[in-house]
Amino acid sequence: MKTYHADTGALQLLQILICTLSAVLDVLAGIFLNSFPIVMWAITILFTLTAVLSSFFILPLFFKNFCCIVTDSKITVSIGIFFKRKQSVRLDRVQFVQVITGAFDGILGLNFIILHVYGGQLMMLFLNKNDRNEITALLQQKGVFYAP
């Protein structure tokens, strides 16, 4: 049995992207809504609060609570912030596997494994490169093949 957690590199990338997008939207609101100062400030505060809450509270909780437990016979994913959800899949029930890798997967942790089973799917999110390789090697060893 081995436990995997979400890679913090992906968390940092998402935090940077959200804060950058918020700053760009704040500047655009200042440029285009300059003649309506109350609306401009309301939108600016809304964008900034949304970025701060999602980047520094919600996303870190999500990444902290994500856990993937892999055994010889099944994979269990535990996920959730306020409401925890556990989802298990027996390896002998997997129809096919999708492996999605992002740019700079060794640094940023943008690796996803999706197990498609009878009636649903199980997603393992934000894995680092080594974890992805270990899980896919285990899946190949168990006879669950994927397209590299």
mmCIF file of C-alpha atoms in Angstrom, residues 25-87:
data_model
loop_
_atom_site.group_PDB
_atom_site.id
_atom_site.type_symbol
_atom_site.label_atom_id
_atom_site.label_comp_id
_atom_site.label_asym_id
_atom_site.label_seq_id
_atom_site.Cartn_x
_atom_site.Cartn_y
_atom_site.Cartn_z
ATOM 1 C CA LEU A 25 -8.773 42.142 -14.445
ATOM 2 C CA ASP A 26 -8.279 44.848 -11.799
ATOM 3 C CA VAL A 27 -6.251 46.939 -14.240
ATOM 4 C CA LEU A 28 -8.818 46.446 -17.002
ATOM 5 C CA ALA A 29 -11.617 47.449 -14.630
ATOM 6 C CA GLY A 30 -9.632 50.580 -13.753
ATOM 7 C CA ILE A 31 -9.156 51.460 -17.407
ATOM 8 C CA PHE A 32 -12.638 50.767 -18.742
ATOM 9 C CA LEU A 33 -14.710 51.710 -15.703
ATOM 10 C CA ASN A 34 -12.803 54.851 -14.731
ATOM 11 C CA SER A 35 -15.856 57.027 -15.301
ATOM 12 C CA PHE A 36 -17.901 54.865 -12.866
ATOM 13 C CA PRO A 37 -15.729 54.825 -9.726
ATOM 14 C CA ILE A 38 -18.176 52.979 -7.473
ATOM 15 C CA VAL A 39 -18.604 50.150 -9.982
ATOM 16 C CA MET A 40 -14.853 50.109 -10.641
ATOM 17 C CA TRP A 41 -13.994 49.747 -6.951
ATOM 18 C CA ALA A 42 -16.702 47.144 -6.375
ATOM 19 C CA ILE A 43 -15.425 44.993 -9.234
ATOM 20 C CA THR A 44 -11.799 45.476 -8.197
ATOM 21 C CA ILE A 45 -12.551 44.431 -4.615
ATOM 22 C CA LEU A 46 -14.591 41.464 -5.853
ATOM 23 C CA PHE A 47 -11.755 40.208 -8.111
ATOM 24 C CA THR A 48 -9.138 40.715 -5.398
ATOM 25 C CA LEU A 49 -11.162 38.974 -2.673
ATOM 26 C CA THR A 50 -11.939 36.070 -4.974
ATOM 27 C CA ALA A 51 -8.258 35.661 -5.839
ATOM 28 C CA VAL A 52 -7.117 35.851 -2.203
ATOM 29 C CA LEU A 53 -9.761 33.431 -0.938
ATOM 30 C CA SER A 54 -9.241 30.881 -3.681
ATOM 31 C CA SER A 55 -5.432 31.127 -3.781
ATOM 32 C CA PHE A 56 -4.630 31.169 -0.098
ATOM 33 C CA PHE A 57 -7.514 29.322 1.560
ATOM 34 C CA ILE A 58 -9.533 27.068 -0.741
ATOM 35 C CA LEU A 59 -6.783 25.679 -3.006
ATOM 36 C CA PRO A 60 -4.361 24.861 -0.158
ATOM 37 C CA LEU A 61 -7.161 23.028 1.663
ATOM 38 C CA PHE A 62 -7.981 21.096 -1.499
ATOM 39 C CA PHE A 63 -4.352 20.107 -2.037
ATOM 40 C CA LYS A 64 -3.907 19.186 1.628
ATOM 41 C CA ASN A 65 -6.983 16.940 1.668
ATOM 42 C CA PHE A 66 -6.304 15.142 -1.621
ATOM 43 C CA CYS A 67 -5.007 11.633 -0.986
ATOM 44 C CA CYS A 68 -4.639 8.639 -3.278
ATOM 45 C CA ILE A 69 -4.050 5.182 -1.757
ATOM 46 C CA VAL A 70 -2.846 2.473 -4.125
ATOM 47 C CA THR A 71 -2.846 -1.203 -3.126
ATOM 48 C CA ASP A 72 -2.309 -4.333 -5.182
ATOM 49 C CA SER A 73 -6.017 -4.752 -5.832
ATOM 50 C CA LYS A 74 -7.626 -1.295 -5.678
ATOM 51 C CA ILE A 75 -7.093 2.458 -5.808
ATOM 52 C CA THR A 76 -8.867 4.800 -3.398
ATOM 53 C CA VAL A 77 -9.033 8.574 -3.838
ATOM 54 C CA SER A 78 -10.042 10.826 -0.956
ATOM 55 C CA ILE A 79 -10.918 14.398 -1.879
ATOM 56 C CA GLY A 80 -12.878 17.352 -0.544
ATOM 57 C CA ILE A 81 -12.679 20.545 1.467
ATOM 58 C CA PHE A 82 -15.850 20.768 3.507
ATOM 59 C CA PHE A 83 -17.400 17.469 2.447
ATOM 60 C CA LYS A 84 -15.007 14.522 2.129
ATOM 61 C CA ARG A 85 -15.575 12.008 -0.623
ATOM 62 C CA LYS A 86 -13.866 8.643 -0.989
ATOM 63 C CA GLN A 87 -14.009 6.743 -4.225
#
